CSV table of C-alpha atoms and ligand atoms in Angstrom, one decimal:
chain,number,residue,atom,x,y,z
D,1,MET,CA,87.8,75.8,74.9
D,2,THR,CA,86.5,79.2,76.2
D,3,ASN,CA,84.6,79.4,79.5
D,4,LYS,CA,81.6,81.2,77.8
D,5,LYS,CA,78.3,80.6,79.6
D,6,ILE,CA,74.7,81.5,79.3
D,7,THR,CA,72.4,82.0,82.2
D,8,ILE,CA,68.9,80.6,82.2
D,9,ILE,CA,66.4,81.9,84.8
D,10,ASP,CA,63.3,79.9,85.5
D,11,GLY,CA,60.4,82.5,85.5
D,12,GLN,CA,58.3,80.1,87.7
D,13,SER,CA,60.8,79.5,90.6
D,14,ASN,CA,63.3,82.3,89.9
D,15,ASN,CA,66.0,79.6,90.1
D,16,GLU,CA,68.8,80.1,87.6
D,17,THR,CA,71.5,78.1,86.1
D,18,GLU,CA,74.6,78.7,84.0
D,19,LEU,CA,75.2,76.5,81.0
D,20,PRO,CA,78.5,76.3,79.1
D,21,VAL,CA,78.8,77.5,75.5
D,22,LEU,CA,80.9,75.3,73.3
D,23,ASP,CA,82.7,77.1,70.4
D,24,SER,CA,82.3,75.9,66.8
D,25,ILE,CA,85.3,76.5,64.6
D,26,LEU,CA,82.7,77.6,62.0
D,27,GLY,CA,78.9,78.0,62.2
D,28,PRO,CA,76.8,78.6,65.3
D,29,ASN,CA,78.3,77.9,68.8
D,30,VAL,CA,76.2,75.5,70.9
D,31,VAL,CA,74.8,75.6,74.4
D,32,ASP,CA,75.6,72.4,76.3
D,33,ILE,CA,72.3,71.7,77.9
D,34,ARG,CA,73.2,68.4,79.6
D,35,ALA,CA,72.9,70.0,83.1
D,36,LEU,CA,69.6,71.6,82.4
D,37,GLU,CA,67.4,68.8,83.8
D,38,LYS,CA,69.6,68.3,86.9
D,39,ASN,CA,69.8,72.1,87.6
D,40,LEU,CA,66.3,73.3,86.6
D,41,GLY,CA,64.3,70.1,86.0
D,42,TYR,CA,63.7,70.9,82.3
D,43,LEU,CA,64.4,69.0,79.1
D,44,SER,CA,64.9,70.9,75.8
D,45,HIS,CA,62.3,70.2,73.1
D,46,ASP,CA,63.2,70.3,69.3
D,47,PRO,CA,61.0,68.0,67.1
D,48,GLY,CA,62.8,67.4,63.8
D,49,PHE,CA,66.0,68.6,65.4
D,50,MET,CA,65.8,72.0,63.7
D,51,ALA,CA,68.1,73.6,66.2
D,52,THR,CA,69.9,70.7,67.9
D,53,SER,CA,73.5,69.7,67.7
D,54,SER,CA,73.5,65.9,68.2
D,55,CYS,CA,77.3,65.5,68.2
D,56,GLU,CA,80.7,67.1,67.7
D,57,SER,CA,82.1,66.4,64.3
D,58,LYS,CA,85.1,67.4,62.2
D,59,ILE,CA,84.0,65.8,58.9
D,60,THR,CA,81.8,68.1,56.9
D,61,PHE,CA,80.8,71.8,57.3
D,62,ILE,CA,77.8,73.3,55.6
D,63,ASP,CA,76.8,77.0,55.6
D,64,GLY,CA,73.2,76.9,54.3
D,65,ASN,CA,73.0,80.7,53.9
D,66,GLU,CA,76.2,81.0,52.0
D,67,GLY,CA,75.7,77.7,50.1
D,68,LYS,CA,79.0,76.3,51.3
D,69,LEU,CA,79.9,72.6,51.6
D,70,TRP,CA,83.4,71.6,52.8
D,71,TYR,CA,84.7,68.1,53.3
D,72,ARG,CA,87.3,68.2,56.0
D,73,GLY,CA,87.7,71.9,55.2
D,74,TYR,CA,88.1,71.5,51.4
D,75,PRO,CA,85.4,73.3,49.4
D,76,ILE,CA,83.3,70.8,47.4
D,77,GLU,CA,83.9,72.8,44.2
D,78,GLU,CA,87.6,72.3,44.4
D,79,LEU,CA,87.3,68.6,45.2
D,80,ALA,CA,84.8,68.1,42.3
D,81,GLU,CA,87.3,69.8,39.9
D,82,LYS,CA,90.6,68.5,41.2
D,83,SER,CA,90.0,65.3,43.2
D,84,ASN,CA,88.1,62.0,42.6
D,85,PHE,CA,85.8,59.7,44.7
D,86,ILE,CA,88.4,57.4,46.1
D,87,GLU,CA,90.8,60.2,47.1
D,88,THR,CA,87.8,62.1,48.7
D,89,ALA,CA,86.8,58.9,50.5
D,90,TYR,CA,90.3,58.7,52.0
D,91,LEU,CA,90.0,62.4,53.0
D,92,LEU,CA,86.6,62.0,54.7
D,93,LEU,CA,87.9,58.9,56.6
D,94,ASN,CA,91.4,60.2,57.6
D,95,ASP,CA,91.0,64.1,57.8
D,96,LYS,CA,93.9,64.5,55.3
D,97,LEU,CA,94.5,64.1,51.5
D,98,PRO,CA,96.6,61.0,50.9
D,99,ASN,CA,100.1,60.9,49.5
D,100,ASN,CA,100.8,58.5,46.6
D,101,LYS,CA,101.6,55.5,48.9
D,102,GLU,CA,98.6,56.1,51.1
D,103,LEU,CA,96.3,56.4,48.1
D,104,ASP,CA,97.7,53.3,46.4
D,105,ASN,CA,97.3,51.3,49.7
D,106,PHE,CA,93.7,52.5,50.2
D,107,SER,CA,92.8,51.9,46.6
D,108,ASN,CA,94.2,48.4,46.7
D,109,ASP,CA,92.3,47.7,50.0
D,110,ILE,CA,89.1,48.8,48.3
D,111,SER,CA,89.6,46.9,45.0
D,112,ASN,CA,90.7,43.8,46.9
D,113,ASN,CA,87.3,43.8,48.6
D,114,PHE,CA,85.4,43.9,45.3
D,115,ASN,CA,85.2,40.1,45.6
D,116,VAL,CA,81.8,40.1,47.4
D,117,ASP,CA,80.4,36.7,48.5
D,118,PRO,CA,78.6,35.4,45.4
D,119,SER,CA,75.8,34.2,47.7
D,120,VAL,CA,74.6,37.8,47.5
D,121,LYS,CA,73.4,37.1,44.0
D,122,LYS,CA,71.1,34.4,45.4
D,123,ILE,CA,69.7,37.0,47.8
D,124,ILE,CA,69.0,39.4,44.9
D,125,GLU,CA,67.4,36.6,42.8
D,126,VAL,CA,64.8,36.0,45.6
D,127,PHE,CA,63.2,39.3,44.8
D,128,ASP,CA,60.7,40.1,42.0
D,129,LYS,CA,62.3,42.1,39.2
D,130,GLY,CA,59.9,44.9,40.1
D,131,SER,CA,61.1,45.1,43.8
D,132,HIS,CA,62.5,48.5,44.8
D,133,PRO,CA,66.3,48.2,44.7
D,134,MET,CA,66.7,49.9,48.1
D,135,ALA,CA,64.8,47.0,49.6
D,136,VAL,CA,67.1,44.6,47.8
D,137,MET,CA,70.2,46.5,48.9
D,138,THR,CA,69.0,46.3,52.5
D,139,ALA,CA,68.7,42.6,52.2
D,140,CYS,CA,72.2,42.3,50.8
D,141,LEU,CA,73.6,44.3,53.7
D,142,SER,CA,71.6,42.1,56.2
D,143,PHE,CA,73.3,39.1,54.6
D,144,LEU,CA,76.7,40.7,55.1
D,145,SER,CA,75.8,41.5,58.7
D,146,ALA,CA,75.1,37.8,59.3
D,147,LYS,CA,78.2,36.7,57.4
D,148,TYR,CA,80.5,38.9,59.5
D,149,HIS,CA,78.5,38.8,62.7
D,150,ASP,CA,81.0,36.6,64.6
D,151,ASP,CA,83.9,39.0,63.8
D,152,ILE,CA,82.1,42.0,65.5
D,153,ASN,CA,84.7,44.0,67.6
D,154,ILE,CA,83.5,47.6,67.5
D,155,GLN,CA,86.2,49.0,69.8
D,156,ASN,CA,89.0,47.4,67.7
D,157,LYS,CA,90.5,49.8,65.1
D,158,GLY,CA,91.5,47.0,62.8
D,159,TYR,CA,88.0,45.6,62.8
D,160,ARG,CA,86.6,49.0,62.0
D,161,TYR,CA,89.0,49.5,59.2
D,162,GLN,CA,88.2,46.1,57.6
D,163,SER,CA,84.4,46.8,57.9
D,164,THR,CA,85.0,50.3,56.4
D,165,VAL,CA,86.7,49.1,53.3
D,166,LYS,CA,84.4,46.1,52.9
D,167,LEU,CA,81.4,48.4,53.0
D,168,ILE,CA,82.8,51.0,50.7
D,169,SER,CA,83.7,48.3,48.1
D,170,SER,CA,80.8,45.9,48.5
D,171,VAL,CA,77.9,48.4,48.1
D,172,PRO,CA,79.0,49.4,44.5
D,173,VAL,CA,79.4,45.8,43.5
D,174,MET,CA,76.1,44.8,44.9
D,175,SER,CA,74.5,47.9,43.3
D,176,ALA,CA,75.8,46.8,39.9
D,177,TRP,CA,74.5,43.2,40.5
D,178,ILE,CA,71.1,44.6,41.4
D,179,LEU,CA,71.1,46.7,38.2
D,180,ASN,CA,72.1,43.6,36.2
D,181,PHE,CA,69.2,41.7,37.8
D,182,ILE,CA,66.7,44.6,37.0
D,183,LEU,CA,67.8,44.8,33.4
D,184,GLY,CA,67.7,41.0,33.1
D,185,VAL,CA,71.3,40.6,32.1
D,186,LYS,CA,73.9,38.1,33.4
D,187,PHE,CA,75.6,39.1,36.7
D,188,GLN,CA,78.9,40.8,35.7
D,189,GLU,CA,82.0,40.3,37.7
D,190,PRO,CA,84.0,43.2,39.2
D,191,ASN,CA,87.4,44.2,37.8
D,192,LYS,CA,89.9,45.0,40.6
D,193,HIS,CA,92.0,47.1,38.2
D,194,LEU,CA,89.3,49.7,37.9
D,195,SER,CA,88.2,52.6,40.2
D,196,ILE,CA,84.9,52.3,42.0
D,197,ALA,CA,83.1,54.4,39.4
D,198,GLU,CA,84.7,52.7,36.4
D,199,ASN,CA,84.0,49.2,37.9
D,200,PHE,CA,80.4,50.2,38.6
D,201,ILE,CA,79.8,51.4,35.0
D,202,ASN,CA,81.7,48.4,33.6
D,203,MET,CA,79.6,46.0,35.5
D,204,ALA,CA,76.3,47.9,35.0
D,205,PHE,CA,76.6,48.6,31.3
D,206,PRO,CA,79.0,45.9,29.9
D,207,ASN,CA,77.9,46.5,26.3
D,208,ILE,CA,78.4,50.2,25.9
D,209,ASN,CA,81.5,51.4,24.0
D,210,GLU,CA,84.7,52.5,25.6
D,211,GLU,CA,84.0,56.2,24.9
D,212,GLN,CA,80.6,56.0,26.6
D,213,LYS,CA,82.1,54.1,29.5
D,214,LYS,CA,84.7,56.8,30.0
D,215,LEU,CA,82.1,59.6,29.8
D,216,SER,CA,79.7,57.8,32.2
D,217,SER,CA,82.5,56.8,34.6
D,218,ASN,CA,83.7,60.4,34.9
D,219,ALA,CA,80.2,61.7,35.5
D,220,MET,CA,79.5,58.9,38.0
D,221,ASP,CA,82.7,59.6,39.8
D,222,VAL,CA,81.7,63.2,40.3
D,223,ILE,CA,78.2,62.2,41.4
D,224,PHE,CA,79.7,59.8,44.0
D,225,LEU,CA,82.0,62.5,45.2
D,226,LEU,CA,79.2,65.1,45.6
D,227,HIS,CA,77.0,62.7,47.4
D,228,ALA,CA,79.7,61.2,49.7
D,229,ASP,CA,78.8,63.2,52.8
D,230,HIS,CA,76.5,65.9,54.1
D,231,GLU,CA,76.9,66.3,57.9
D,232,GLN,CA,74.1,65.2,60.2
D,233,ASN,CA,71.3,64.5,57.6
D,234,ALA,CA,68.5,62.1,58.4
D,235,SER,CA,70.3,58.9,57.2
D,236,THR,CA,73.6,59.8,58.7
D,237,SER,CA,71.9,60.5,62.0
D,238,THR,CA,70.2,57.1,61.7
D,239,VAL,CA,73.6,55.4,61.2
D,240,ARG,CA,75.0,57.2,64.2
D,241,LEU,CA,72.0,56.4,66.5
D,242,SER,CA,71.9,52.8,65.2
D,243,GLY,CA,75.7,52.3,65.5
D,244,SER,CA,75.6,53.8,69.0
D,245,SER,CA,74.2,50.5,70.3
D,246,GLU,CA,77.4,48.9,69.1
D,247,THR,CA,75.4,46.9,66.5
D,248,SER,CA,77.1,45.5,63.4
D,249,PRO,CA,78.2,48.3,61.0
D,250,TYR,CA,76.5,46.4,58.2
D,251,ALA,CA,73.2,46.6,60.2
D,252,ALA,CA,73.8,50.3,60.9
D,253,ILE,CA,74.4,51.0,57.2
D,254,ALA,CA,71.2,49.0,56.3
D,255,ALA,CA,69.3,51.3,58.7
D,256,GLY,CA,70.8,54.3,56.9
D,257,ILE,CA,69.8,52.9,53.5
D,258,GLN,CA,66.2,52.6,54.7
D,259,THR,CA,66.1,56.2,55.9
D,260,LEU,CA,67.7,57.5,52.7
D,261,TRP,CA,65.0,55.8,50.7
D,262,GLY,CA,62.3,58.3,51.7
D,263,PRO,CA,61.2,60.8,49.0
D,264,THR,CA,62.0,63.8,51.1
D,265,HIS,CA,65.6,62.7,51.5
D,266,GLY,CA,67.6,60.5,49.1
D,267,GLY,CA,64.5,59.3,47.3
D,268,ALA,CA,64.0,62.8,45.9
D,269,ASN,CA,66.3,62.2,42.8
D,270,GLU,CA,63.9,59.4,41.7
D,271,ALA,CA,60.9,61.6,42.6
D,272,VAL,CA,62.2,64.5,40.5
D,273,ILE,CA,62.2,62.3,37.3
D,274,ASN,CA,58.8,60.9,38.2
D,275,MET,CA,57.5,64.5,38.6
D,276,LEU,CA,59.1,65.6,35.2
D,277,GLU,CA,57.7,62.5,33.5
D,278,GLU,CA,54.2,63.3,35.0
D,279,ILE,CA,54.4,66.9,33.7
D,280,LYS,CA,55.7,65.7,30.3
D,281,ASN,CA,52.7,63.3,29.9
D,282,SER,CA,50.2,65.7,31.4
D,283,ASP,CA,47.9,68.0,29.5
D,284,LYS,CA,48.7,70.6,32.2
D,285,ASP,CA,51.6,73.1,31.8
D,286,VAL,CA,54.5,73.8,34.1
D,287,GLU,CA,52.7,76.8,35.6
D,288,HIS,CA,49.8,74.5,36.8
D,289,TYR,CA,52.4,72.4,38.7
D,290,ILE,CA,54.1,75.5,40.1
D,291,ASN,CA,50.7,76.6,41.4
D,292,MET,CA,50.0,73.2,42.9
D,293,ALA,CA,53.3,73.4,44.8
D,294,LYS,CA,52.4,76.8,46.2
D,295,ASP,CA,48.9,75.7,47.3
D,296,LYS,CA,48.9,75.0,51.0
D,297,GLU,CA,45.9,72.8,50.6
D,298,ASN,CA,47.7,70.6,48.1
D,299,SER,CA,50.3,68.1,49.3
D,300,PHE,CA,52.2,68.3,46.0
D,301,ARG,CA,55.8,69.6,46.5
D,302,LEU,CA,58.3,70.5,43.8
D,303,MET,CA,60.7,67.6,44.1
D,304,GLY,CA,64.3,68.7,44.0
D,305,PHE,CA,63.6,72.1,45.5
D,306,GLY,CA,64.2,73.2,49.1
D,307,HIS,CA,66.5,72.0,51.8
D,308,ARG,CA,66.5,72.0,55.6
D,309,ILE,CA,69.9,73.7,55.7
D,310,TYR,CA,70.5,75.3,52.3
D,311,LYS,CA,68.7,78.7,52.1
D,312,ASN,CA,70.8,79.4,49.0
D,313,TYR,CA,71.8,77.3,46.0
D,314,ASP,CA,73.0,73.8,47.0
D,315,PRO,CA,76.6,74.0,45.8
D,316,ARG,CA,76.3,70.4,44.6
D,317,ALA,CA,73.4,71.3,42.4
D,318,LYS,CA,75.5,73.9,40.6
D,319,ILE,CA,78.2,71.4,39.9
D,320,ILE,CA,75.8,68.7,38.7
D,321,GLN,CA,73.8,71.3,36.6
D,322,LYS,CA,77.0,71.8,34.6
D,323,ILE,CA,77.4,68.0,34.0
D,324,ALA,CA,73.7,67.8,33.1
D,325,HIS,CA,74.1,70.6,30.6
D,326,GLU,CA,77.2,68.9,29.1
D,327,TYR,CA,75.4,65.6,28.8
D,328,LEU,CA,72.2,67.0,27.4
D,329,ASP,CA,73.9,69.4,25.0
D,330,LYS,CA,75.2,66.3,23.3
D,331,LEU,CA,71.7,64.9,23.0
D,332,ASP,CA,70.1,65.1,19.6
D,333,GLU,CA,66.6,66.8,19.4
D,334,ASN,CA,64.7,63.5,19.4
D,335,ASN,CA,66.4,62.0,22.5
D,336,PRO,CA,63.7,61.1,25.1
D,337,ASN,CA,65.6,63.0,27.8
D,338,LYS,CA,65.6,66.4,26.0
D,339,PRO,CA,61.9,67.2,26.9
D,340,LEU,CA,62.5,66.3,30.5
D,341,PHE,CA,65.5,68.7,30.8
D,342,ASP,CA,63.5,71.4,29.1
D,343,ILE,CA,60.7,71.0,31.6
D,344,ALA,CA,63.4,71.0,34.4
D,345,MET,CA,64.8,74.3,33.1
D,346,LYS,CA,61.3,75.9,33.0
D,347,LEU,CA,60.7,74.8,36.7
D,348,GLU,CA,64.0,76.1,37.7
D,349,LYS,CA,63.3,79.5,36.0
D,350,TYR,CA,59.9,79.7,37.7
D,351,ALA,CA,61.2,78.8,41.1
D,352,LEU,CA,64.1,81.3,40.9
D,353,GLU,CA,61.7,84.1,40.0
D,354,ASP,CA,58.4,83.3,41.8
D,355,ASP,CA,58.1,85.0,45.2
D,356,TYR,CA,56.7,81.9,46.9
D,357,PHE,CA,60.0,80.1,46.3
D,358,VAL,CA,62.2,83.1,46.6
D,359,SER,CA,60.7,84.2,49.9
D,360,ARG,CA,61.1,80.7,51.3
D,361,LYS,CA,64.6,80.4,49.8
D,362,LEU,CA,63.6,77.2,48.0
D,363,TYR,CA,66.5,76.6,45.5
D,364,PRO,CA,67.2,73.6,43.4
D,365,ASN,CA,69.1,70.9,45.4
D,366,VAL,CA,71.5,68.2,44.5
D,367,ASP,CA,68.6,65.8,43.6
D,368,PHE,CA,67.1,68.1,41.0
D,369,TYR,CA,69.9,67.5,38.6
D,370,SER,CA,71.4,64.2,39.6
D,371,GLY,CA,68.3,62.4,38.4
D,372,ILE,CA,68.6,64.0,35.0
D,373,VAL,CA,72.3,63.0,34.6
D,374,LEU,CA,71.6,59.4,35.8
D,375,LYS,CA,68.7,59.2,33.3
D,376,ALA,CA,71.1,60.5,30.6
D,377,ILE,CA,73.6,57.7,31.5
D,378,GLY,CA,70.8,55.2,31.2
D,379,VAL,CA,70.4,54.2,34.9
D,380,PRO,CA,66.8,53.1,35.6
D,381,GLN,CA,64.9,55.5,37.9
D,382,SER,CA,64.4,53.0,40.6
D,383,MET,CA,68.2,52.7,41.0
D,384,TYR,CA,68.9,56.5,41.6
D,385,THR,CA,68.7,56.3,45.4
D,386,VAL,CA,70.9,53.2,45.4
D,387,ILE,CA,73.5,55.3,43.6
D,388,PHE,CA,73.1,57.9,46.3
D,389,ALA,CA,73.4,55.2,49.0
D,390,LEU,CA,76.5,53.8,47.2
D,391,ALA,CA,78.2,57.2,47.6
D,392,ARG,CA,76.9,58.1,51.0
D,393,THR,CA,78.2,54.8,52.4
D,394,VAL,CA,81.6,56.7,52.6
D,395,GLY,CA,80.1,59.4,54.8
D,396,TRP,CA,78.1,57.0,56.9
D,397,VAL,CA,81.2,54.9,57.8
D,398,ALA,CA,83.2,58.1,58.4
D,399,HIS,CA,80.7,59.3,60.9
D,400,TRP,CA,80.4,55.8,62.4
D,401,ASN,CA,84.1,55.7,63.0
D,402,GLU,CA,84.2,59.2,64.3
D,403,MET,CA,81.4,58.5,66.8
D,404,ILE,CA,83.1,55.3,68.2
D,405,GLU,CA,86.4,57.1,68.5
D,406,ASP,CA,84.8,60.0,70.4
D,407,LYS,CA,85.8,60.0,74.1
D,408,ASN,CA,82.1,60.8,74.9
D,409,PHE,CA,80.9,57.7,72.9
D,410,ARG,CA,77.7,56.3,74.4
D,411,ILE,CA,74.4,54.9,73.3
D,412,GLY,CA,72.0,57.6,72.0
D,413,ARG,CA,68.7,57.8,73.8
D,414,PRO,CA,66.5,60.9,73.1
D,415,ARG,CA,63.9,62.0,75.6
D,416,GLN,CA,60.3,63.2,75.0
D,417,LEU,CA,57.5,65.6,76.0
D,418,TYR,CA,54.8,63.2,77.3
D,419,THR,CA,51.3,64.5,76.8
D,420,GLY,CA,49.4,61.2,77.2
D,421,LYS,CA,47.1,60.0,80.0
D,422,ASP,CA,47.8,60.3,83.7
D,423,LYS,CA,47.8,57.0,85.7
D,424,THR,CA,44.6,55.0,84.6
D,425,ASN,CA,43.2,51.9,86.3
D,426,TYR,CA,42.4,48.8,84.2
D,427,THR,CA,38.7,48.3,83.3
D,428,GLU,CA,37.5,44.7,83.0
D,429,LEU,CA,36.2,43.8,79.5
D,430,LYS,CA,32.6,43.2,80.8
D,431,ASP,CA,32.6,46.8,82.2
D,432,ARG,CA,33.7,48.6,79.0
H,1,SDX,C1,68.4,65.7,50.5
H,1,SDX,O1,69.6,66.9,55.0
H,1,SDX,C2,70.4,66.7,54.0
H,1,SDX,O2,71.5,67.1,54.0
H,1,SDX,C3,69.7,66.0,52.9
H,1,SDX,C4,70.6,65.9,51.6
H,1,SDX,C5,71.8,65.1,51.8
H,1,SDX,O3,72.7,65.2,51.0
H,1,SDX,O4,71.8,64.2,52.7
H,1,SDX,O5,70.9,67.2,51.1
H,1,SDX,C6,69.8,65.2,50.5
H,1,SDX,O6,67.6,65.1,51.1
H,1,SDX,C7,68.0,66.9,49.7
H,1,SDX,C8,66.5,67.2,49.8
H,1,SDX,C9,65.7,66.4,48.8
H,1,SDX,N1,64.3,66.5,49.0
H,1,SDX,C10,63.5,67.1,48.1
H,1,SDX,O7,63.9,67.7,47.1
H,1,SDX,C11,62.0,67.0,48.4
H,1,SDX,C12,61.3,68.3,48.2
H,1,SDX,N2,61.8,69.2,49.3
H,1,SDX,C13,60.9,69.3,50.5
H,1,SDX,O8,60.3,68.1,50.9
H,1,SDX,C14,61.6,70.1,51.6
H,1,SDX,O9,62.2,71.2,51.0
H,1,SDX,C15,62.6,69.4,52.5
H,1,SDX,C16,62.1,68.2,53.1
H,1,SDX,C17,63.9,69.1,51.7
H,1,SDX,C18,63.0,70.4,53.6
H,1,SDX,O10,61.9,70.5,54.4
H,1,SDX,P1,61.9,71.5,55.7
H,1,SDX,O11,63.2,72.0,56.0
H,1,SDX,O12,61.2,70.8,56.7
H,1,SDX,O13,61.1,72.7,55.0
H,1,SDX,P2,59.7,73.1,55.5
H,1,SDX,O14,58.8,72.0,55.3
H,1,SDX,O15,59.8,73.8,56.8
H,1,SDX,O16,59.4,74.2,54.3
H,1,SDX,C19,59.3,75.6,54.6
H,1,SDX,C20,58.3,76.2,53.7
H,1,SDX,C21,56.9,75.5,53.9
H,1,SDX,O17,55.9,76.4,53.5
H,1,SDX,P3,55.3,77.4,54.6
H,1,SDX,O18,54.8,76.5,55.7
H,1,SDX,O19,56.4,78.3,55.1
H,1,SDX,O20,54.1,78.2,53.9
H,1,SDX,O21,58.6,75.9,52.3
H,1,SDX,C22,57.6,75.0,51.7
H,1,SDX,C23,56.9,74.4,52.9
H,1,SDX,O22,55.6,74.1,52.5
H,1,SDX,N3,58.4,74.0,50.9
H,1,SDX,C24,58.0,73.7,49.7
H,1,SDX,C25,59.0,72.8,49.3
H,1,SDX,N4,59.9,72.6,50.3
H,1,SDX,C26,59.5,73.4,51.3
H,1,SDX,N5,57.0,74.1,48.9
H,1,SDX,C27,56.9,73.5,47.7
H,1,SDX,N6,57.9,72.6,47.2
H,1,SDX,C28,58.9,72.2,48.0
H,1,SDX,N7,59.8,71.4,47.5
């Protein structure tokens, strides 16, 4: 830790204070402003947390300008090529790649928890078939938060590990059951001899042939790996803030699910396909939609483009683009997905050449292509964000554990800039 400091001088009172600078191993250093209110009477103000570090973390590093994404220091491109979801989950949780024994033990702990309480099926069946699966998943997690409520022991490492493996293994099984329910097929049972991705595909699409199962499982495993974590995004920050009150981890993950659901966050993969479908069925061409996205008066945005951090290509988009191409190159001309991908390619070409997007550094993000691959696999659009949540559960529990193990762990409680009324006396109803 260096003793770098910055000095802030209050132009009103000429008072000044020194604030410590904390060094990042990579990325911008941070100014520790905790003494600002005590020393100068000011709070910092940063709506949307555009320039605020909310915590110290060792899990994921993103360099938005360079388009870098590293899990525990390992570049996502290498992990996507050489690793798999379960090994990457171990890495995110333990800050090291597992040896054979560690990987076997962790894989067994996960698959031994595929046996989710069958009462969850009754929770799923309470919903209409048209209910959004993210609402159904939240209810399933609430059921688990009630089932395991008496065991809560946040400060106990063993309790946290058990909750971690239960969450990582339950969400994929419940996701597959929700998909069975949506497609109106019998609930399938998990197979503890399969990986998370293989088991999900096997439960979700029991009637496809072995070759299709293998192709889809491999693609799904990469999609899970790429979506596993992404630093302090909105849903991860929600899980941290929710978990900081020492609530049940199942409840904190349910809060993360609800945040991820939004169309500007995890819901974008579903919104991308809805947008492509709209363009395909419209009598307007791609250029018309590009112009709508550029029109400040129009709320239409190009789903799957732009990112708060990436001002370069989202490295995940490049990896998924390759899988999307592999999938769709196999499609024959009259496959319903072909026109969608052709439209997607036209949008991408426009966005990469048009000054509006280039000047704002609005590149395709992970959601732009993941929706296309999931559609090619046959996943219903309403399930795309559940797939995202399934994978992100790993990152959420990794951050939850890191937060609780932090020596500065305390409940999060942001402040505000109050611009409401000064003290006001009550007026009787008869006098209003
Ligand atoms: C994810 O945070 C994470 O890490 C998230 C995520 C993860 O893994 O957890 O990466 C997953 O959420 C990816 C993002 C998925 N969302 C979408 O694809 C929805 C479409 N994108 C936009 O809603 C938007 O780009 C955001 C929400 C992603 C980012 O919004 P910001 O950072 O608040 O950007 P901004 O609104 O400040 O935009 C800057 C400018 C504005 O124009 P000007 O005011 O400068 O004239 O760019 C424009 C915006 O209007 N703009 C877009 C646009 N995105 C931004 N214009 C058209 N289409 C878009 N998609």
